Coordinates of C-alpha atoms and ligand atoms in Angstrom, one line a residue:
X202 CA -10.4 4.0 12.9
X203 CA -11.0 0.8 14.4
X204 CA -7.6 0.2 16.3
X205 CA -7.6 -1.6 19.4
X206 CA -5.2 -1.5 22.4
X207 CA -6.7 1.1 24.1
X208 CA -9.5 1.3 26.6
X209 CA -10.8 5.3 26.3
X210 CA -8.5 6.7 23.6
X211 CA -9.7 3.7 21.6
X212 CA -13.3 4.9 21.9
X213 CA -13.0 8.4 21.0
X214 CA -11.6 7.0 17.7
X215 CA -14.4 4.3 17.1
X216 CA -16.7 7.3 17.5
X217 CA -14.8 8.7 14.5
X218 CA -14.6 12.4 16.2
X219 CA -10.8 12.4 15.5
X220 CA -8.8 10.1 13.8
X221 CA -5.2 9.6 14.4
X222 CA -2.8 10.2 11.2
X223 CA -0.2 7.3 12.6
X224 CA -2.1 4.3 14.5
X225 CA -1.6 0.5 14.7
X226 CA -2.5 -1.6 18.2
X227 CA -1.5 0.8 21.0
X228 CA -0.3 3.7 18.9
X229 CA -1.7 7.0 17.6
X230 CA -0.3 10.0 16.8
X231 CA -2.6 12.9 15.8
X232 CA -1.6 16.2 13.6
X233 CA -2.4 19.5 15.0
X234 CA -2.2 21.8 18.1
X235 CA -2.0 19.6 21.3
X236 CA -4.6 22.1 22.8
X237 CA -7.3 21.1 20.3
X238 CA -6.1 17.3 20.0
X239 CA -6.5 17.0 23.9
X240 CA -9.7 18.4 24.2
X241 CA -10.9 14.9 22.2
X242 CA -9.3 12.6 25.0
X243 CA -11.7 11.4 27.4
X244 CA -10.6 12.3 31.5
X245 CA -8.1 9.8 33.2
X246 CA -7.4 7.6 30.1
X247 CA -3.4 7.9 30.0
X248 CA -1.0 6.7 32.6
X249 CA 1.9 9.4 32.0
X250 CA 3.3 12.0 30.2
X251 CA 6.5 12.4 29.1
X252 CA 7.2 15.4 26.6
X253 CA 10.0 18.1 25.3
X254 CA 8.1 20.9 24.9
X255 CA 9.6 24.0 22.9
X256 CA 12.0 25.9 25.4
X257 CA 10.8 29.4 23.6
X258 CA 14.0 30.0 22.4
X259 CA 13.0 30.7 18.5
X260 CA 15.8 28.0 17.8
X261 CA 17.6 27.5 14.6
X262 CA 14.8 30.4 13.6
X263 CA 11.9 27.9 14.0
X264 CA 8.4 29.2 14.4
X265 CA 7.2 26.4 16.9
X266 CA 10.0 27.3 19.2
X267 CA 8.6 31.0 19.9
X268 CA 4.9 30.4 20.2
X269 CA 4.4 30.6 24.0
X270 CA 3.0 27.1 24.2
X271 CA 5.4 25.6 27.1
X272 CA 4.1 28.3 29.1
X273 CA -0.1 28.1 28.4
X274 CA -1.3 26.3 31.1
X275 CA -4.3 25.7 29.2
X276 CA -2.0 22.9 27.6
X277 CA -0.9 21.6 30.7
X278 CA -4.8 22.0 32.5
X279 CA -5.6 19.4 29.5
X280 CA -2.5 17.2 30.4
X281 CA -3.4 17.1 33.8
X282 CA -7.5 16.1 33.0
X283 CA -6.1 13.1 30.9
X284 CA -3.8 11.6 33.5
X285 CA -5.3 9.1 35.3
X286 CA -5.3 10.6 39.3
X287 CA -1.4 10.2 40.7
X288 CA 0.0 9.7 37.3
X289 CA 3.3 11.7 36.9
X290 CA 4.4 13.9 34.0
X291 CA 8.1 14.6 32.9
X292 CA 8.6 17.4 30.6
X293 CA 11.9 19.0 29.6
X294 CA 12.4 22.3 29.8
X295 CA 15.4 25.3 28.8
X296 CA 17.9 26.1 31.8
X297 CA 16.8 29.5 31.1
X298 CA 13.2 29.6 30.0
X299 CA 12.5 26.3 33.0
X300 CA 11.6 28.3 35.0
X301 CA 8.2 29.8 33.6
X302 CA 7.5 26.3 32.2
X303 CA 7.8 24.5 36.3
X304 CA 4.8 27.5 37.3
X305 CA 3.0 26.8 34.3
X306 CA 2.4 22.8 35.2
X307 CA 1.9 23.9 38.9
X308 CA -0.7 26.8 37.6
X309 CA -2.5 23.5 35.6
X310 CA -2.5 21.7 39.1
X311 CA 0.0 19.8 39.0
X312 CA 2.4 18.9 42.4
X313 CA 6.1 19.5 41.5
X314 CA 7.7 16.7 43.3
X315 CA 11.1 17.3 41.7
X316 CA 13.4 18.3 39.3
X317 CA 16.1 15.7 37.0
X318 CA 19.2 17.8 35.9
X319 CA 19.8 15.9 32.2
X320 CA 23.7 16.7 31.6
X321 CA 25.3 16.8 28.4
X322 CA 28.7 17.4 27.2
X323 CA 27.6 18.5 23.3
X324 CA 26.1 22.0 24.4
X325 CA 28.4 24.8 22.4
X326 CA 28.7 28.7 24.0
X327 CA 27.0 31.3 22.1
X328 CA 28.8 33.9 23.6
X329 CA 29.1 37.3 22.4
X330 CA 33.0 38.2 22.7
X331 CA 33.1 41.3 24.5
X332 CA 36.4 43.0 23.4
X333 CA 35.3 41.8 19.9
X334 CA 32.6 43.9 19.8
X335 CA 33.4 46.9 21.4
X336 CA 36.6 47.0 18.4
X337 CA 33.7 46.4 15.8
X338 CA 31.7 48.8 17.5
X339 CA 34.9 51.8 17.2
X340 CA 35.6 50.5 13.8
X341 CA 38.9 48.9 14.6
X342 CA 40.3 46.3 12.7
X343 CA 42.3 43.6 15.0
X344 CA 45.3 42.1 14.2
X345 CA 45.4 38.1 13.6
X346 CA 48.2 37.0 15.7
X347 CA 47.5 32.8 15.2
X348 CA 45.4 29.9 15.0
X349 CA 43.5 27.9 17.5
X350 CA 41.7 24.4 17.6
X351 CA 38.3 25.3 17.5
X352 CA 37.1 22.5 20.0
X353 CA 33.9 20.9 19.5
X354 CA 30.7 21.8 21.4
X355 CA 32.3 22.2 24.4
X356 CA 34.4 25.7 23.6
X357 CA 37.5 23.1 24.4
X358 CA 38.9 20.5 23.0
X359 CA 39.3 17.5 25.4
X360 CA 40.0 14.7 23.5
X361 CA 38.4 12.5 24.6
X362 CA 36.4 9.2 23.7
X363 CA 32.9 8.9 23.1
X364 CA 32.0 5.6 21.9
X365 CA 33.4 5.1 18.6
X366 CA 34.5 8.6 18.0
X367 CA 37.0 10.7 19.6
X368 CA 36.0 14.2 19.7
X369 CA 38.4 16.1 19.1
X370 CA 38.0 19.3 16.6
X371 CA 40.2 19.6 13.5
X372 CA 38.8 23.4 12.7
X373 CA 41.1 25.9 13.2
X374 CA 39.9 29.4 14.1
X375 CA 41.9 32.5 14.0
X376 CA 43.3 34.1 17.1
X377 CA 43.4 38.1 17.3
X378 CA 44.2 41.1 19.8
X379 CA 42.4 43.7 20.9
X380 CA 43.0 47.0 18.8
X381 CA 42.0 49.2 21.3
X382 CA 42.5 50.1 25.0
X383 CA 38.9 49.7 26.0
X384 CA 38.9 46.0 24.4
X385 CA 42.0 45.3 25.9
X386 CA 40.2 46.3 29.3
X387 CA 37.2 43.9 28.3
X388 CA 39.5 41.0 27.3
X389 CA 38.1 37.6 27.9
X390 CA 34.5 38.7 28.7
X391 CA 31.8 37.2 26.9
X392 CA 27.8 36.7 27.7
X393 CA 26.8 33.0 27.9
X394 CA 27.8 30.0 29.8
X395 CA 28.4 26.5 27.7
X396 CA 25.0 24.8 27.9
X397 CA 25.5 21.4 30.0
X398 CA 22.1 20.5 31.5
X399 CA 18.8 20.6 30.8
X400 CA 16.2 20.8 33.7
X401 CA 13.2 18.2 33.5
X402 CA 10.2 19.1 35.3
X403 CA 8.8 16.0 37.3
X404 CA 4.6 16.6 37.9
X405 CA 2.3 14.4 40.1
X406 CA -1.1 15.0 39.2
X407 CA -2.9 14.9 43.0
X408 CA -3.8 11.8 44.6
X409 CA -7.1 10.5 45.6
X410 CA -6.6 9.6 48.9
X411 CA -3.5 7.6 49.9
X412 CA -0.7 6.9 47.8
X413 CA -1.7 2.8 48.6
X414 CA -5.3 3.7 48.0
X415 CA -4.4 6.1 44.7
X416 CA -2.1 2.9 43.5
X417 CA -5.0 0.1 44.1
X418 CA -7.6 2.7 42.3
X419 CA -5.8 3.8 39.1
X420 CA -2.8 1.5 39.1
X421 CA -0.6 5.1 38.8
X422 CA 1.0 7.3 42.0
X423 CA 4.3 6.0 42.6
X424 CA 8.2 6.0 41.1
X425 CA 9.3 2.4 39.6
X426 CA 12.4 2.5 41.1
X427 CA 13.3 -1.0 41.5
X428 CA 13.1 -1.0 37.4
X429 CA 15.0 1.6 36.9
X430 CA 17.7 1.3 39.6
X431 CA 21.4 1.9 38.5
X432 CA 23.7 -1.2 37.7
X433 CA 21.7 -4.1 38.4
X434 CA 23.6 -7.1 37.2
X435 CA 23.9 -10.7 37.7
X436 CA 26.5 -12.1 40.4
X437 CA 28.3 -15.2 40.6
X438 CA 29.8 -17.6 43.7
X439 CA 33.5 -17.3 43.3
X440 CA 35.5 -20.5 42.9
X441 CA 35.8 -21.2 46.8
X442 CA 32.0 -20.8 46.9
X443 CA 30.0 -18.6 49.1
X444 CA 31.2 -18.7 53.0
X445 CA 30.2 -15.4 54.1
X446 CA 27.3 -14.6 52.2
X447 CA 25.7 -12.6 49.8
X448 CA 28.1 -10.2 49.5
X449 CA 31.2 -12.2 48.4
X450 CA 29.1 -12.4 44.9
X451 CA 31.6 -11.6 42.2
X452 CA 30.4 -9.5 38.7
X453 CA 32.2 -11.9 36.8
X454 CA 31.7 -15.5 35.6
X455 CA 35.2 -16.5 34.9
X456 CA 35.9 -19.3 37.2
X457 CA 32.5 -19.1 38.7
X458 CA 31.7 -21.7 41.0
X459 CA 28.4 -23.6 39.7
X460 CA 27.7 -25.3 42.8
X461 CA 26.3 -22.4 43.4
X462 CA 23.6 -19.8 42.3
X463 CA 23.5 -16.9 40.5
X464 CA 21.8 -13.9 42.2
X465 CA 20.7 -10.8 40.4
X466 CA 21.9 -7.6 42.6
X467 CA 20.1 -4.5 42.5
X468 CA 21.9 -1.8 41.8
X469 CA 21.9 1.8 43.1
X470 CA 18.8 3.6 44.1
X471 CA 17.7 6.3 40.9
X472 CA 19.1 9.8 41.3
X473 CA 17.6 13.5 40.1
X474 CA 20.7 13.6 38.1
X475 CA 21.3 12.0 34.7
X476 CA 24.4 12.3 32.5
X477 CA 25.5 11.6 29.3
X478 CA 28.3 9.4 28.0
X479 CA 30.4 12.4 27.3
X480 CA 29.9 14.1 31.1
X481 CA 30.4 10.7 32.5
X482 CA 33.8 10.1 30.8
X483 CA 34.6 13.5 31.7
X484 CA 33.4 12.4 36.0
X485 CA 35.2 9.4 35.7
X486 CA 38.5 11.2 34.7
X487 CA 38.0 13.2 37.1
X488 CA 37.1 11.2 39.9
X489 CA 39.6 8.3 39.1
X490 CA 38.7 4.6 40.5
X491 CA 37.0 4.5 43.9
X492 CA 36.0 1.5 45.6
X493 CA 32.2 1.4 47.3
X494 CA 32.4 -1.1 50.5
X495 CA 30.6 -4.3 50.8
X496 CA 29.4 -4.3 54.5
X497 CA 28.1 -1.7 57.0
X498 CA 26.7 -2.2 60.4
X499 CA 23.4 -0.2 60.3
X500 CA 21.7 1.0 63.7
X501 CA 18.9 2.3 62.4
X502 CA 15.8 0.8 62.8
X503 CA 13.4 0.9 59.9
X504 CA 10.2 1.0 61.3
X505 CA 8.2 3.3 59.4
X506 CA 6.3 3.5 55.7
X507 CA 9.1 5.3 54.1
X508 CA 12.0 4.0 52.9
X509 CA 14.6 6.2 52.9
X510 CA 17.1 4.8 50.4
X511 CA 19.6 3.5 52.8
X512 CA 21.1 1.3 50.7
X513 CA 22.1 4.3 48.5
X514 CA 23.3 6.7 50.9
X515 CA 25.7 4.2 52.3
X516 CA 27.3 2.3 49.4
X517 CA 27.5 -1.3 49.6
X518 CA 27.8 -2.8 46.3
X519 CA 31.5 -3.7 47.0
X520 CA 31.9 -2.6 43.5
X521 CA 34.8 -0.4 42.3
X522 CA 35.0 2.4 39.2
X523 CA 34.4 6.0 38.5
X524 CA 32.1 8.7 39.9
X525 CA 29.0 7.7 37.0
X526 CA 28.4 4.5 38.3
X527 CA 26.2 6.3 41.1
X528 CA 24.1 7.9 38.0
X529 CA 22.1 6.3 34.8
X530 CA 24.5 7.3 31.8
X531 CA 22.2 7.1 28.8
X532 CA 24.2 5.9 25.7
X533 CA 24.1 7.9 22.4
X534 CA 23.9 6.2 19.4
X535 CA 24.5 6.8 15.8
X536 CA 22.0 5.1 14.3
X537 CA 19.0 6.3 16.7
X538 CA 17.7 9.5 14.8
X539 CA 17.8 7.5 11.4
X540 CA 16.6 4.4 12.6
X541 CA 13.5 3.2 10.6
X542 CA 13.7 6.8 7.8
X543 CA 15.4 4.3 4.9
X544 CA 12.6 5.2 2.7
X545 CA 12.9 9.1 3.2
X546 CA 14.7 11.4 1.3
X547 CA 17.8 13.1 2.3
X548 CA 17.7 16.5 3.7
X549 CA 20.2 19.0 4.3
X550 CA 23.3 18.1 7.3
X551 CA 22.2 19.6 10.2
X552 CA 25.3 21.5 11.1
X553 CA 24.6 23.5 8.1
X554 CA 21.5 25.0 9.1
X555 CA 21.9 28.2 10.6
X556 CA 19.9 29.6 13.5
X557 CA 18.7 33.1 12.5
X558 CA 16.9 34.1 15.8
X559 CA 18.8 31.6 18.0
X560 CA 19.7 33.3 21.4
X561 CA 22.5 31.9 23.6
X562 CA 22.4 27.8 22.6
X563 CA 20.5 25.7 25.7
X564 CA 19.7 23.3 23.1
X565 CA 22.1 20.6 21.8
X566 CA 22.1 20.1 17.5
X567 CA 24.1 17.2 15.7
X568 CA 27.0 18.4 14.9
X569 CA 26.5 15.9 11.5
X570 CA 27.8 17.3 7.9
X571 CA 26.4 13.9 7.0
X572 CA 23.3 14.4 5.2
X573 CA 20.1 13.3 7.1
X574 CA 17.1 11.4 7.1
X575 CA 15.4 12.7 10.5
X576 CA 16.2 16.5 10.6
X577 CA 14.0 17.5 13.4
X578 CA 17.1 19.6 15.1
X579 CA 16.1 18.5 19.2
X580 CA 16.3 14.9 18.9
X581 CA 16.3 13.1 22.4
X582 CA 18.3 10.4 22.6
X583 CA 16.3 6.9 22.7
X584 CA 18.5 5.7 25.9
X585 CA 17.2 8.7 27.7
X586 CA 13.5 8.4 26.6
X587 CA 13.1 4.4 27.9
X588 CA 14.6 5.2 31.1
X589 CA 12.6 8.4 31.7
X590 CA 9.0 6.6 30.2
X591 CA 9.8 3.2 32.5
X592 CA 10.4 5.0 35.6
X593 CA 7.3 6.9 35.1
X594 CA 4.7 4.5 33.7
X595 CA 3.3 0.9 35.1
X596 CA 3.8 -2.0 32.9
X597 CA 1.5 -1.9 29.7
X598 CA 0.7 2.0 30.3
X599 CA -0.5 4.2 28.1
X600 CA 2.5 7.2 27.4
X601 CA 1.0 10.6 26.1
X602 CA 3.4 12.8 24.6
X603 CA 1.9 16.4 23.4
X604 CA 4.9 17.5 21.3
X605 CA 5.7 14.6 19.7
X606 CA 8.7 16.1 17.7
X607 CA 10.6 13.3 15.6
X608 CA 9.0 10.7 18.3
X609 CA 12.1 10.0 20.3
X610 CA 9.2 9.5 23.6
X611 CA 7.2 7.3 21.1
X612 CA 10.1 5.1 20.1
X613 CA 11.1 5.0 23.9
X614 CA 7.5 3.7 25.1
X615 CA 6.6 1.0 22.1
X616 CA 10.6 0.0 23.0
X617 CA 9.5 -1.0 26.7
X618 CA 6.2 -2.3 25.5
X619 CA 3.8 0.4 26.7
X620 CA 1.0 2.4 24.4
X621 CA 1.4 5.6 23.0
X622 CA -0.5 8.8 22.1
X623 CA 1.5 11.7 20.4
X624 CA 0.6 15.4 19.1
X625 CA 2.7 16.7 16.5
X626 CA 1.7 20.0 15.2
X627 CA 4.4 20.4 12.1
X628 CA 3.5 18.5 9.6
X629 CA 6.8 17.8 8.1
X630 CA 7.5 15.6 10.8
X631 CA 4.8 13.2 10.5
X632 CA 6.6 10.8 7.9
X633 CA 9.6 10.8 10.6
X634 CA 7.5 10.0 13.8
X635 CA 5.5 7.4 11.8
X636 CA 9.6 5.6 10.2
X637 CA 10.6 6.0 13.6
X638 CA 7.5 4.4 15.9
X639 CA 7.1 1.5 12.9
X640 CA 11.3 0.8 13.4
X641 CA 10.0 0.7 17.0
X642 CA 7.3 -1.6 16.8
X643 CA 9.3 -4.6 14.4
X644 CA 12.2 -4.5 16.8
X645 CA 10.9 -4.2 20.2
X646 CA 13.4 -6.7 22.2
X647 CA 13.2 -7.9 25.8
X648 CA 13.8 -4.6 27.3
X649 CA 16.8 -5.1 29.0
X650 CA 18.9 -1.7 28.4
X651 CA 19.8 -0.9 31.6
Ligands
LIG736 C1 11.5 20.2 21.3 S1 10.5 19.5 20.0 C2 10.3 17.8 20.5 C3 11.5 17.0 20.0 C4 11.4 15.5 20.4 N1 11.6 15.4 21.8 C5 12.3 14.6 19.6 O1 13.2 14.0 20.2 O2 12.2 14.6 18.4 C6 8.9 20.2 20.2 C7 7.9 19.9 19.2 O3 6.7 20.4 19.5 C8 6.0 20.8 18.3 N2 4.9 21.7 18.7 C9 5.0 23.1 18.9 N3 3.9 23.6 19.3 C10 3.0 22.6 19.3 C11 1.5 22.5 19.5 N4 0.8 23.6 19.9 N5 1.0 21.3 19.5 C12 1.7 20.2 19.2 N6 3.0 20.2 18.9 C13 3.6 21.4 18.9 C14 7.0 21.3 17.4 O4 6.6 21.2 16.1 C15 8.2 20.4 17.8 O5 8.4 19.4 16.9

C-alpha cells in the first residue's frame, strides 16, 4: 500500500481493496486467479498485455497447465476492459492447443490483427514409435543390433554452435529391429512432429475512432516499429569520404573518415516471424552468405496513409550475411532464469523432472542437470520478452501480464523502463518473480539490446 508510479492501478491499492504481494514504484504483482485479481483493476488503466498463458497441455504433470483457463474468455473479457482502447495484447499459445486460445481473445472482443511464429531449435519429439509398440503390444522382445547418438532436443544431432556451447549429445541410445512382420511393415512411423514454433496471438483491443484520433486519445493503437526494426546500427564515411551518398556508409569504423558524420541506419522493417539463435544458425547454414543491394530505382509513388514497408520488400541495406539477418534472433542466455534467485535454495535439475501426463512436447524445458534456482519449467527467454513488450507498449507504459509464471514479461518490461502488473496464481513462484523483477529493477541499463 502506498506505491506510486501508477495512475489507476495505484488507486485501487491506496484504497486498500487489494494489495499487491510484490510492489515498488511501477511494479505489482498480485497472488491469485487472474479472473478475481482483474476484476480489482479499474477500466483502461494498462497500456498492453503480454502473457504465456498455459497451453492446456497438463505439462510435466502440472495442475495449472490443465485448467482450461487459456481458453475462458471471461479471462480475456477482463484483459480486454483493462486495456486502454487500441492497446494490443501478445499472448503465446501451443501449436496445437492455439487454436482455441486465438477464438477465445476474439470471443472477449478482441481484433486478431496477426499471428508471430516464435521458432525454436530446443523442442524434443515425443513420438510414440510405431513398430515399437505394436512388438510390445504381441509380446515380442526385439533384438538390440547397436548404439546411436541420442541428439539433443532436436531428435538429431547437428553439431552445431550455440553461443558458448556446442550441442552436440554424448547419450547413446540403443538401436533395435523389429521382431515381427507387422512392425517391420510399420518401421519408422511414429506420432508427433519435433516442436519448432510457438504461435503468439497478436490482439487489438477496438479503436475509438481513427487510428490518429485512437493514438492522440489514449497514447495506445499502433506497432513501434521504428524501435524494434531489425539491425539498426551505426555507419561510418569510408576513408575517401562520402561522394555518392548515404549509401556508401560502411558498418565498420576501421579507417573511418572523421571528416565526416556518423549516421544511424535503420534496419529492416519487423517481421511475424521470430527465431532463435539455434534456428538462425541452422538458416544461415543453410542459406550461405547473400548480399542485399544498396540502390533501387523505385516508381512507385507513395501517396497514400499507409506505408507499405517498401524499404523491406526490396532490400537495400547493401549489407551482406545469412538468411536471419531479415528476422529479430533473440539471444539465450545462461544466466537469465537465475538472474537475481542468489538467495533461494536449490531445487531439483530440471531435466530430471519427469512429465507424468505430458502429451506430445509443444513446450521447450532446460535440458540443465545443473541444479536450479528458478524451476518454473516454461521460462521465456528475456531477449524475447523486451522485444515483444517494446514493440507493443509506448514509452513509460504500463505492461499487464496475467500469468506471470517466473516473471520473464516482468523482467522484460522494468528492462525497457515501462510499469508492470503481474498475476501469479502458484504460490511457489512468488519468491522467483519477486528475485527476478528486483535483479530487473538494480540493473536496468540504457536499453540498447537490439
Ligand atoms: C506458461 S506459464 C508462464 C511462464 C512465464 N512466461 C515465464 O517465463 O516464467 C503460465 C503460468 O500461469 C499460471 N496460472 C495458471 N492459471 C492461472 C490463473 N488462473 N491465474 C493466474 N495465473 C495462473 C501458472 O501457475 C503458470 O505459472
Amino acid at each position: 500500500v502506498g506505491y506510486d508510479g501508477f495512475a489507476n492501478v495505484g488507486e485501487v491499492i491506496g484504497e486498500g481493496v487489494m494489495e499487491p504481494v510484490i510492489g515498488w514504484d511501477g511494479v505489482r504483482v498480485f497472488a491469485g486467479d487472474c479472473r478475481d485479481v482483474l476484476r480489482e483493476l479499474p477500466d483502461n488503466s494498462v497500456d498492453s498485455v503480454v502473457t504465456d498463458p498455459p497451453y492446456e497441455l497438463g505439462f510435466m504433470g502440472k495442475k495449472w497447465d490443465s485448467s482450461g483457463i487459456a481458453y475462458d474468455v471471461t479471462v480475456w473479457e477482463e484483459c480486454l476492459r483493462v486495456l486502454k482502447p487500441g492497446g494490443h495484447l501478445l499472448a503465446f499459445g501451443g501449436s496445437r492447443t492455439y487454436h482455441r486460445l486465438g477464438v477465445a481473445i476474439e470471443d472477449a472482443g478482441f481484433e486478431i490483427r496477426d499471428n508471430i511464429a516464435w521458432i525454436y531449435g530446443s523442442g524434443f519429439p515425443k513420438s510414440l514409435d510405431v513398430s515399437k509398440a505394436i512388438d510390445k503390444r504381441a509380446g515380442a522382445e526385439r533384438e538390440v543390433i547397436g548404439m546411436k547418438n541420442a541428439g539433443i532436443g532436436t531428435g538429431q544431432s547437428y553439431g552445431i554452435i550455440v553461443g558458448e556451447r556446442e550441442k552436440v549429445s554424448t547419450t547413446e541410445v540403443p538401436v533395435t529391429a523389429p521382431a515381427t512382420s507387422e512392425a517391420e511393415a510399420w518401421e519408422g512411423w511414429g506420432t508427433a512432429l519435433k516442436p519448432a514454433h510457438e504461435p503468439i496471438v497478436v490482439g487489438r483491443k477496438p479503436l475509438t475512432g481513427t487510428v490518429a484520433e485512437n493514438v492522440l486519445e489514449w497514447g495506445v493503437g499502433g506497432l513501434n516499429i521504428d524501435g524494434s526494426r531489425i539491425g539498426s546500427e551505426l555507419r561510418f564515411s569510408p576513408p575517401g569520404g562520402i561522394p555518392n551518398g548515404a549509401n556508401n556508409y560502411v558498418n565498420t569504423d576501421k579507417n573511418r573518415n572523421s571528416d565526416y558524420p556518423s549516421k544511424m541506419v535503420q534496419g529492416r522493417w519487423p517481421a511475424n516471424v521470430i527465431f532463435d539463435e539455434m534456428t538462425a544458425g541452422l538458416l544461415n547454414a543453410q542459406s550461405g552468405v547473400s548480399k542485399s543491394p544498396k540502390t533501387i530505382t523505385r516508381s512507385s509513388s507513395r501517396n497514400s496513409d499507409y506505408n507499405f514497408g517498401f524499404d523491406n520488400q526490396v532490400d537495400t541495406y547493401g549489407d551482406s550475411g545469412g538468411a536471419s539477418r531479415f528476422f529479430y534472433v533473440a539471444k539465450a542466455s545462461k544466466r537469465d532464469r537465475n538472474e537475481g534467485l542468489e538467495e533461494l535454495e536449490d531445487s531439483a535439475p530440471l531435466a530430471g523432472r519427469s512429465s507424468t501426463t505430458g502429451d506430445a512436447a509443444t513446450l521447450h524445458v532446460s535440458n540443465s542437470k545443473n541444479p536450479v534456482k528458478n524451476f518454473h519449467p516454461t521460462v521465456k527467454p528475456t531477449a524475447l520478452m523486451r522485444y515483444l513488450v517494446k514493440l507493443i507498449t509506448p514509452p513509460g507504459g504500463v505492461v499487464l501480464d496475467p500469468f506471470t509464471g517466473s516473471g520473464s514479461t516482468g523482467k522484460a518490461a522494468i528492462l525497457e523502463g515501462f510499469k508492470f502488473v503481474g498475476v501469479e496464481l502458484t504460490e511457489d513462484y512468488l519468491p522467483i518473480i519477486e528475485g527476478r523483477l528486483k535483479w530487473a529493477r538494480d540493473n536496468v541499463d540504457d536499453g540498447t539490446l537490439f
